[in-house]
mmCIF file of C-alpha atoms in Angstrom:
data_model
loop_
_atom_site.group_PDB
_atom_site.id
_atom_site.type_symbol
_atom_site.label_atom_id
_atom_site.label_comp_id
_atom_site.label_asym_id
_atom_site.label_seq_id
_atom_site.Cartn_x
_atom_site.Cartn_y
_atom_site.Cartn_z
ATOM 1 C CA UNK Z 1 -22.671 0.564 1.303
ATOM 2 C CA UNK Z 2 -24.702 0.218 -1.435
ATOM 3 C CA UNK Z 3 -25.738 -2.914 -3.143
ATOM 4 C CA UNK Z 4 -24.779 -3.950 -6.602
ATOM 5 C CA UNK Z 5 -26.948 -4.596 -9.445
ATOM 6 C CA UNK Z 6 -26.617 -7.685 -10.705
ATOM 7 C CA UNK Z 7 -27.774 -8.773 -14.715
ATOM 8 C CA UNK Z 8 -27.372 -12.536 -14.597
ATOM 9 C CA UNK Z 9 -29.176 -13.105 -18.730
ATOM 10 C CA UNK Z 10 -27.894 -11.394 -21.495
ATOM 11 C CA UNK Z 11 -29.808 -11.596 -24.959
ATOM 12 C CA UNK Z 12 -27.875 -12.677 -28.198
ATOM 13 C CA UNK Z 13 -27.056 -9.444 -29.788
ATOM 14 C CA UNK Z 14 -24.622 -8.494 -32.792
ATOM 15 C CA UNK Z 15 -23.221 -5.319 -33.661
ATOM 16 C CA UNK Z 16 -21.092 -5.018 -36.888
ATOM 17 C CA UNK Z 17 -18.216 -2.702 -35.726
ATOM 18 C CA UNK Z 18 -15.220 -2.819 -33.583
ATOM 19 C CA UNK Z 19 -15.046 -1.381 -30.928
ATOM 20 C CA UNK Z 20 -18.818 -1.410 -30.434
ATOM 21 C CA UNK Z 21 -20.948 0.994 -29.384
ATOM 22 C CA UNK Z 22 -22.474 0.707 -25.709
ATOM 23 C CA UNK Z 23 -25.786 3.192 -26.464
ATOM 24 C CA UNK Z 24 -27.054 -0.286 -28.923
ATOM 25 C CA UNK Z 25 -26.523 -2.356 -25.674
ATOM 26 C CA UNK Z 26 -29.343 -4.903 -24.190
ATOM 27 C CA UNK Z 27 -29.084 -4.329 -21.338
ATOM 28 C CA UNK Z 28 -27.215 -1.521 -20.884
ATOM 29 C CA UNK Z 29 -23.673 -2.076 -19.097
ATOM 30 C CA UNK Z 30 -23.876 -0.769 -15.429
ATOM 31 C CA UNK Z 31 -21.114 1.959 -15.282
ATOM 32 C CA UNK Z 32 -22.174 4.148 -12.461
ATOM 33 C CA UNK Z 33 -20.422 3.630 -9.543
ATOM 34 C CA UNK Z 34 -22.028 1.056 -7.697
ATOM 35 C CA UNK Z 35 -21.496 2.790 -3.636
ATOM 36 C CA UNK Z 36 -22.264 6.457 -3.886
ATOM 37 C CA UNK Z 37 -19.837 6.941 -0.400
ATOM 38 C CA UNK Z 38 -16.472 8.769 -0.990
ATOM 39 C CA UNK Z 39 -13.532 9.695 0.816
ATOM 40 C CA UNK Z 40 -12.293 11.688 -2.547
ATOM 41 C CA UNK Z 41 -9.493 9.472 -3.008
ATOM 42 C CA UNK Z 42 -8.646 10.702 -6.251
ATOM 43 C CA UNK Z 43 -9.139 14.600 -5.321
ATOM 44 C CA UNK Z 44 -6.991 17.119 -7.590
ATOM 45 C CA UNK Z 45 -5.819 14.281 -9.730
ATOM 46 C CA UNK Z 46 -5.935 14.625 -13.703
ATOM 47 C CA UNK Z 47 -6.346 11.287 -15.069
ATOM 48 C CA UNK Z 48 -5.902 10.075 -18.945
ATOM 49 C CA UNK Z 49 -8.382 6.977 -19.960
ATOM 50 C CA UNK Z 50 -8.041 5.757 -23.431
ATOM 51 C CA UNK Z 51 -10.940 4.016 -24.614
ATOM 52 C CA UNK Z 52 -12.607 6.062 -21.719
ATOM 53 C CA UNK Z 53 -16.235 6.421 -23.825
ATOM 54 C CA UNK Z 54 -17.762 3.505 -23.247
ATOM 55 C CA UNK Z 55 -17.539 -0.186 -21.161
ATOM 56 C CA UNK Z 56 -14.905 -0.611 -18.588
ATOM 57 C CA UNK Z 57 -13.424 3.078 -19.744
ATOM 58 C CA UNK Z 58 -16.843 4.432 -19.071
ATOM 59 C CA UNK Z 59 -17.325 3.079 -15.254
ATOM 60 C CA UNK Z 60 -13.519 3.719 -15.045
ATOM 61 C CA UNK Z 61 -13.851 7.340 -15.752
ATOM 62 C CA UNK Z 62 -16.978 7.972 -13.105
ATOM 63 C CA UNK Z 63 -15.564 5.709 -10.366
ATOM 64 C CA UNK Z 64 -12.434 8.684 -10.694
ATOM 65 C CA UNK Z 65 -14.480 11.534 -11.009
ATOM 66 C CA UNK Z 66 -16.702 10.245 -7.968
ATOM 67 C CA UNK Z 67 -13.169 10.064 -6.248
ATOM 68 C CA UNK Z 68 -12.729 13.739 -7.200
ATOM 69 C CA UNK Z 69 -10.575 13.508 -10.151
ATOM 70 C CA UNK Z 70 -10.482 15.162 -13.610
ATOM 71 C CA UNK Z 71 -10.701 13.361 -16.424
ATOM 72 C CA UNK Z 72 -9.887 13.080 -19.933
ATOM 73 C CA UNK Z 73 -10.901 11.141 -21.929
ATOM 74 C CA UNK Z 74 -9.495 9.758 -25.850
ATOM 75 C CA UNK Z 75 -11.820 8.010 -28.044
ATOM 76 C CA UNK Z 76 -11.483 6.545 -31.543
ATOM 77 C CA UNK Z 77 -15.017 7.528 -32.957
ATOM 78 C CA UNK Z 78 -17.807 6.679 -31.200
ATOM 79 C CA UNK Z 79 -19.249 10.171 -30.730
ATOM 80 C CA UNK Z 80 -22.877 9.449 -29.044
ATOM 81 C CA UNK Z 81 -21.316 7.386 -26.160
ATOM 82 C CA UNK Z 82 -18.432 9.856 -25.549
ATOM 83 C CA UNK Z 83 -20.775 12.387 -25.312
ATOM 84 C CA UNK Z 84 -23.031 10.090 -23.020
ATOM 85 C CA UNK Z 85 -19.797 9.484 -20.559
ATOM 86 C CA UNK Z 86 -19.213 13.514 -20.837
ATOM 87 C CA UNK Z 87 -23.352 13.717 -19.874
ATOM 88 C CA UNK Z 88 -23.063 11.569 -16.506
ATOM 89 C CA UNK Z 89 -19.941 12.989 -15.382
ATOM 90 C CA UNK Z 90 -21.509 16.665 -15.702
ATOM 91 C CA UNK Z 91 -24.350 14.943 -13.820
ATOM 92 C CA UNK Z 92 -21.917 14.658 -11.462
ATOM 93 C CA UNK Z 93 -20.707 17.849 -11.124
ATOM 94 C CA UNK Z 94 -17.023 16.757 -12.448
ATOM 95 C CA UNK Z 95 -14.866 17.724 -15.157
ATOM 96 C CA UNK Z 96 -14.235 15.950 -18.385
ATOM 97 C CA UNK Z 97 -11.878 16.457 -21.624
ATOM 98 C CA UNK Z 98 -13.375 14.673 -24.945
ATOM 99 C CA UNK Z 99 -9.943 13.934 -27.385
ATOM 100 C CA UNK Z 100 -11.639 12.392 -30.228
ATOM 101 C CA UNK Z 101 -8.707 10.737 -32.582
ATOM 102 C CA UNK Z 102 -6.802 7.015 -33.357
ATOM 103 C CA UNK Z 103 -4.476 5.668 -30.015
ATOM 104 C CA UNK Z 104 -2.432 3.521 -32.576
ATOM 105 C CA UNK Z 105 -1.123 6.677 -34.095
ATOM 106 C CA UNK Z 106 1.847 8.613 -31.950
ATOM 107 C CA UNK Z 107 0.853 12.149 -32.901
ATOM 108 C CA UNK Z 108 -2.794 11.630 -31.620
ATOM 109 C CA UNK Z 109 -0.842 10.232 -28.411
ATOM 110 C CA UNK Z 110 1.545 13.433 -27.901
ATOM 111 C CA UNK Z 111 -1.991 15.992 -29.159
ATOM 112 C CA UNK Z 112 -3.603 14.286 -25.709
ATOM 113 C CA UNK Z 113 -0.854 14.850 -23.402
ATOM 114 C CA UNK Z 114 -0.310 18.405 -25.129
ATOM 115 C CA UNK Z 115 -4.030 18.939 -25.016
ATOM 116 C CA UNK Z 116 -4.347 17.870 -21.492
ATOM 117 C CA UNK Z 117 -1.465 19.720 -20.132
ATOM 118 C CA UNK Z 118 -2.945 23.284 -21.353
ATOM 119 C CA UNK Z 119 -6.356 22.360 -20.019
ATOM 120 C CA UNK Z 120 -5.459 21.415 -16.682
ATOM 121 C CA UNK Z 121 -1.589 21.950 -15.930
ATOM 122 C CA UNK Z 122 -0.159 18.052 -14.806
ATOM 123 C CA UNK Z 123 -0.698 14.113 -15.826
ATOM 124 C CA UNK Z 124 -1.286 12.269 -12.614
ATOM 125 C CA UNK Z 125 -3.024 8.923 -13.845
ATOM 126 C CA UNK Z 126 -2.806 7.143 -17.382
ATOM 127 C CA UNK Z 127 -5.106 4.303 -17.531
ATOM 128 C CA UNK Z 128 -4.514 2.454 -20.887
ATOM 129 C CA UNK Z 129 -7.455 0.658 -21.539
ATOM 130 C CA UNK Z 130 -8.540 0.889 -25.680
ATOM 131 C CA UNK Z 131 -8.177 -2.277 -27.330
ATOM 132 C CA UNK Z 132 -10.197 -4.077 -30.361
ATOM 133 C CA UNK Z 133 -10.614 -7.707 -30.722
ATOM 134 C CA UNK Z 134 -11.425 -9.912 -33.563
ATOM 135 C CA UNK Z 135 -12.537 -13.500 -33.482
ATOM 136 C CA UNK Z 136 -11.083 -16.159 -35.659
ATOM 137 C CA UNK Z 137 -11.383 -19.729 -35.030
ATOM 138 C CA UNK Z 138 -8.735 -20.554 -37.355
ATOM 139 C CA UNK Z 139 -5.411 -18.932 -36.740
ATOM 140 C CA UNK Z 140 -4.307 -19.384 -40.115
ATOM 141 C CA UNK Z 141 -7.389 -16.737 -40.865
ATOM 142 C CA UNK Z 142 -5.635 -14.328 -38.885
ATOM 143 C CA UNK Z 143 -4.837 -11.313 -41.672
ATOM 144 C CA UNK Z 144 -1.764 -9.697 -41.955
ATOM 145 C CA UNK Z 145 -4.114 -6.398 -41.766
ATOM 146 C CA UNK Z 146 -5.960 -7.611 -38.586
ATOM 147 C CA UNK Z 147 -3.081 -8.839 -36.645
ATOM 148 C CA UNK Z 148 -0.847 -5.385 -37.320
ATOM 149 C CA UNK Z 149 -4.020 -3.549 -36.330
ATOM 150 C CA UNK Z 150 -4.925 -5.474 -33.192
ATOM 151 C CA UNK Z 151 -1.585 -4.758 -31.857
ATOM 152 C CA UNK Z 152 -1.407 -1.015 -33.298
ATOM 153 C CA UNK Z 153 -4.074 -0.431 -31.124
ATOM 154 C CA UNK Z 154 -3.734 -2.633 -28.239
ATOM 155 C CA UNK Z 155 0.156 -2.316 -27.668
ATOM 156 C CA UNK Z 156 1.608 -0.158 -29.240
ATOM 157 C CA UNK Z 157 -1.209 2.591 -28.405
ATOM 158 C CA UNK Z 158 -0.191 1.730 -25.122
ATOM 159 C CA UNK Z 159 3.801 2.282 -25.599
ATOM 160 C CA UNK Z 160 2.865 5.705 -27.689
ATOM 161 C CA UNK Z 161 0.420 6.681 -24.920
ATOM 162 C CA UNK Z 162 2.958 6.216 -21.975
ATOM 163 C CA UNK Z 163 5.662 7.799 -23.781
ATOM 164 C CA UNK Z 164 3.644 10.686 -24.691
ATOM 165 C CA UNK Z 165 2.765 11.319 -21.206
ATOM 166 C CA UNK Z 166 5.865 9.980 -19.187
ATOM 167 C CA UNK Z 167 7.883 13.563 -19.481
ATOM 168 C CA UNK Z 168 5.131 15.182 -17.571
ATOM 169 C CA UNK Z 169 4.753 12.495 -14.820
ATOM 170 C CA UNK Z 170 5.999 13.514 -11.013
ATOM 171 C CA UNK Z 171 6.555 11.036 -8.275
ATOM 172 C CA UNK Z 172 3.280 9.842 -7.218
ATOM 173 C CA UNK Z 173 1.797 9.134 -10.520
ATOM 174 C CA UNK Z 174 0.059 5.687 -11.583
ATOM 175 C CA UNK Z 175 -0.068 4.301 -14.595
ATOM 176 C CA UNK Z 176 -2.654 1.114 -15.255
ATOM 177 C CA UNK Z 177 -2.919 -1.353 -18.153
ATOM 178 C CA UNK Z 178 -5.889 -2.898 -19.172
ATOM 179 C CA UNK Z 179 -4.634 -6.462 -19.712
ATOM 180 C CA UNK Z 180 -6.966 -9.667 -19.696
ATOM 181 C CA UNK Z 181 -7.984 -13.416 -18.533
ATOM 182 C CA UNK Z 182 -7.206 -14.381 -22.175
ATOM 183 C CA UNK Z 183 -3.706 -13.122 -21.182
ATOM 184 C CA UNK Z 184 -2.966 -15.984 -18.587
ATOM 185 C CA UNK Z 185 -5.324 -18.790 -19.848
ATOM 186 C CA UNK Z 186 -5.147 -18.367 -23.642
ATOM 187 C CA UNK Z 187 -7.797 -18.131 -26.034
ATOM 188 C CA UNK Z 188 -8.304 -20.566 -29.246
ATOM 189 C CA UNK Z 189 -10.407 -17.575 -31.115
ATOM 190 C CA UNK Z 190 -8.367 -14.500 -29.839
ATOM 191 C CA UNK Z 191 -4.954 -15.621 -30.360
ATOM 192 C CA UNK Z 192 -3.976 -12.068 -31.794
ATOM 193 C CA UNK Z 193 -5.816 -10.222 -28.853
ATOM 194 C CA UNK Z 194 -4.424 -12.492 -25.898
ATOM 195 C CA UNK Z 195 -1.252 -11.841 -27.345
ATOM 196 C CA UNK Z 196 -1.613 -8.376 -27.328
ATOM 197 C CA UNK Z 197 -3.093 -8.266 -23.548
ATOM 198 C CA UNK Z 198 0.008 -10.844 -22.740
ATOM 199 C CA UNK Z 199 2.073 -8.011 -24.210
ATOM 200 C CA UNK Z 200 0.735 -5.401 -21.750
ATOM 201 C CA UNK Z 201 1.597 -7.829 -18.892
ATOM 202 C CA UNK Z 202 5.521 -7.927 -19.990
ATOM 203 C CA UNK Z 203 5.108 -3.878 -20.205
ATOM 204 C CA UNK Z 204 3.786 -3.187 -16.722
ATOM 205 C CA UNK Z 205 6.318 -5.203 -15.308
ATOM 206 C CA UNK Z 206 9.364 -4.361 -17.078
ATOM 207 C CA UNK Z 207 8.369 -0.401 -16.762
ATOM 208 C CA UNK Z 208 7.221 -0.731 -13.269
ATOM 209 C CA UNK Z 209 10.811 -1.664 -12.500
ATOM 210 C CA UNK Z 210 12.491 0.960 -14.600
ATOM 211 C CA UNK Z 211 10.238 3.699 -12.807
ATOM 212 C CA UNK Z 212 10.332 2.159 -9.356
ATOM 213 C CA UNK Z 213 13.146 4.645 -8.131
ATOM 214 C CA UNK Z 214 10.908 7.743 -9.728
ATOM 215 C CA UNK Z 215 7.986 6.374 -7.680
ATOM 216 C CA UNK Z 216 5.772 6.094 -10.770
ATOM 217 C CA UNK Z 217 3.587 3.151 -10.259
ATOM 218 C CA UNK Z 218 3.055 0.863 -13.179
ATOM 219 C CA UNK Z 219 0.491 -2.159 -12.092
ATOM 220 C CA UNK Z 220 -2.502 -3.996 -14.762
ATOM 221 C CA UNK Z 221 -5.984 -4.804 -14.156
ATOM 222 C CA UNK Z 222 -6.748 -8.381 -15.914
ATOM 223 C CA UNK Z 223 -10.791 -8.529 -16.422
ATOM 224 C CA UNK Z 224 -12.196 -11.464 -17.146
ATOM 225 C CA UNK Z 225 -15.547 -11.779 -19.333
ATOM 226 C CA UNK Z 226 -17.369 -7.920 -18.912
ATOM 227 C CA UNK Z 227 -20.500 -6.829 -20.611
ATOM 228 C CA UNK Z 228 -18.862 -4.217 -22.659
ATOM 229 C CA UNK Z 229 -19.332 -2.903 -26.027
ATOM 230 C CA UNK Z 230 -16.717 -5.821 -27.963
ATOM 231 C CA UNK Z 231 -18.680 -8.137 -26.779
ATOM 232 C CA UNK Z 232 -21.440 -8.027 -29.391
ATOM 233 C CA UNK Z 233 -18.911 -6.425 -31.589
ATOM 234 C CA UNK Z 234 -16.867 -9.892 -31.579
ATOM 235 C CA UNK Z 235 -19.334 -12.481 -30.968
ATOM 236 C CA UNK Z 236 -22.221 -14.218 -32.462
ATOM 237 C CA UNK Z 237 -25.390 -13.830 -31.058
ATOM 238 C CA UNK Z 238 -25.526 -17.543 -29.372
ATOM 239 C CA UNK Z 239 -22.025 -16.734 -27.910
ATOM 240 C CA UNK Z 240 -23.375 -13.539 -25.993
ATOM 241 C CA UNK Z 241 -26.330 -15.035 -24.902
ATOM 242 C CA UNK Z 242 -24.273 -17.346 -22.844
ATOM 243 C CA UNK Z 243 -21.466 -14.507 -22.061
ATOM 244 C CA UNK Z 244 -20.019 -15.477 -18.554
ATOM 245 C CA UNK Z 245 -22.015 -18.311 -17.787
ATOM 246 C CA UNK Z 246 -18.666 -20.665 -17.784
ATOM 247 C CA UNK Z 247 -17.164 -18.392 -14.743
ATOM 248 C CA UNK Z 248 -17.727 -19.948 -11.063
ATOM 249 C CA UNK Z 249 -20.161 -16.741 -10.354
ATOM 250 C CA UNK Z 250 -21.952 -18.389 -13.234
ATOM 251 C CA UNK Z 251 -22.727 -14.781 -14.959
ATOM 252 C CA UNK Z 252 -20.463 -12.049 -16.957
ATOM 253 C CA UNK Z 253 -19.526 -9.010 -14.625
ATOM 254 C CA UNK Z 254 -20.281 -5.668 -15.247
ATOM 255 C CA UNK Z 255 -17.982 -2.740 -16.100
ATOM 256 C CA UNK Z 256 -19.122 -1.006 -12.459
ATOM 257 C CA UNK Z 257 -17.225 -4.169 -10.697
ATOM 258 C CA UNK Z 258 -14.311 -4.009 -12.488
ATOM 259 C CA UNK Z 259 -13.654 0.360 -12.221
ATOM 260 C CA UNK Z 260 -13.001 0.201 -8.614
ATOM 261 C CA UNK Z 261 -10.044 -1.952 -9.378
ATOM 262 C CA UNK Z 262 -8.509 0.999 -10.936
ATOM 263 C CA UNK Z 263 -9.675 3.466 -8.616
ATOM 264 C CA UNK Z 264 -7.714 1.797 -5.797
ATOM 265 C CA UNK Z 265 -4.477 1.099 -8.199
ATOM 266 C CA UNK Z 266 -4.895 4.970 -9.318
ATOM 267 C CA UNK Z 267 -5.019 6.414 -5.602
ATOM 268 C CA UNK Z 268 -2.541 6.301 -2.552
ATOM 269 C CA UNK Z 269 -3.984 3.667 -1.017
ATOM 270 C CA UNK Z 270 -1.479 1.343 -3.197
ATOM 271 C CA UNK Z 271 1.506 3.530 -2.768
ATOM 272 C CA UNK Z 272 3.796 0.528 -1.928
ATOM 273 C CA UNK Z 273 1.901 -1.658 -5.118
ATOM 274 C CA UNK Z 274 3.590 -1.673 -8.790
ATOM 275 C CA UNK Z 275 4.207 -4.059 -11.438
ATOM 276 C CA UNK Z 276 1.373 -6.378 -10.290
ATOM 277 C CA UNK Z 277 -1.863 -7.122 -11.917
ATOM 278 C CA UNK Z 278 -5.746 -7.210 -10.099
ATOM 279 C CA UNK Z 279 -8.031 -10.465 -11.438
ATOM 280 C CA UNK Z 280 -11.410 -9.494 -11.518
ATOM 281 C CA UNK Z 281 -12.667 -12.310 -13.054
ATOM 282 C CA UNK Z 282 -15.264 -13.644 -11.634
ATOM 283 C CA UNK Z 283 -13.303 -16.721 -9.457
ATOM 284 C CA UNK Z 284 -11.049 -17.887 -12.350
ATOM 285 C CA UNK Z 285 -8.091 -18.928 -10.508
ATOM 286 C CA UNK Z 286 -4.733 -17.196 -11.867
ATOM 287 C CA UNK Z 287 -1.549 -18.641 -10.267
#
């Protein structure tokens, strides 16, 4: 197996735009799959990743097409890195879908299923993984305008998303969340965003149950602090440069770790797993 790289010190950085945009990254997020070895778990597969173009997305989308799956991917606007994720997966010899348009909005939801049904015939996988996040100190600063836009895009993208695709889904399929830390432990300057991820924890495991007799697989994936593209698009540049260091592993993880959590979710191999969520956090406890 291959070893991990491993980027302990991260420089204060600031970029001015939500989501972010991972080509302005230093250092660059480490999104290729970290062990080259494959059984092909995800082989024939056609998986949806919202947010796919960059971060955890990104390394989610190559850890599936290393696994043999097809991918599409929906982005809001962040053309060079989309087109950078499109790059390394035709470096790998796989298959990829670009659906450039806003999650938040249902009829860019139904124009990806649509779009992905006449490209490539079935919906196996949805990961739903796009999300924004503001910081705010003060929750009395919270906007009306923020707080109905943090959970267009982070909830009810998801709900739009699922419902979009859920027609087309046969027994078999997996659908994963991206939830978050925030949503178990809180945060004091992302009260709007840990709702929203505490949201997507109440939606994996009411739907799990309602598809558990369809065998569709609804489970969550819970990262904790992940050198991704919001976090210079959030935080001041003292706050990144210490990004992580308050986990036990002492360091923020990359988006490579966290992909393979999805991967396994996604693939047989947790046939008899729904409505549950993975932690990795970097040894933050979750009871």
């Amino acid at each position: 197996m291959t070893k991990k790289k491993i980027i302990k010190n991260i420089p204060g950085q600031v970029q001015k735009q939500q989501p972010g945009i991972e080509s302005r990254m230093k250092p660059q997020p480490l999104s290729a799959p970290g062990d080259k070895a494959t059984d092909k778990k995800l082989r024939n597969k056609v998986a949806i990743i919202s947010g796919g173009d960059s971060g955890i997305g990104r390394a989610t989308a190559l850890d599936f097409v290393k696994e043999g799956a097809t991918v599409v991917i929906a982005y809001l606007n962040e053309d060079q890195d989309a087109k950078d994720t499109e790059a390394m997966i035709g470096e790998m010899e796989g298959i990829c879908l670009l659906l450039k348009g806003d999650i938040s909005k249902p009829a860019f939801c139904n124009k990806v299923a649509t779009k992905t049904l006449e490209a490539f015939g079935r919906i196996d996988i949805i990961v739903s993984n796009a999300a924004i996040q503001y910081v705010q100190d003060d929750f009395m600063s919270i906007t009306k305008e923020q707080l109905e836009r943090t959970f267009q895009t982070n909830v009810f993208g998801a709900f739009y998303l699922t419902q979009a695709c859920l027609p087309h889904l046969k027994a078999g399929a997996s659908i994963i969340y991206t939830s978050s830390v925030t949503a178990f432990r809180g945060s004091h300057h992302l009260i709007d965003y840990a709702a929203t991820k505490a949201a997507l924890i109440g939606l994996c495991r009411s739907l799990s149950a309602a598809l558990a007799d369809k065998n569709i697989r609804v489970n969550a994936v819970a990262p904790g602090p992940i050198w991704t593209p919001l976090i210079p698009a959030s935080f001041p540049k003292d706050e990144v440069a210490t990004f992580g260091k308050d986990t036990p592993m002492k360091r923020c993880g990359q988006p490579n770790e966290v992909a393979p959590c999805f991967t396994f979710l996604a693939s047989d191999a947790a046939s008899y797993i729904t409505g549950q969520v993975l932690h990795p956090n970097g040894g933050e406890i979750i009871a």
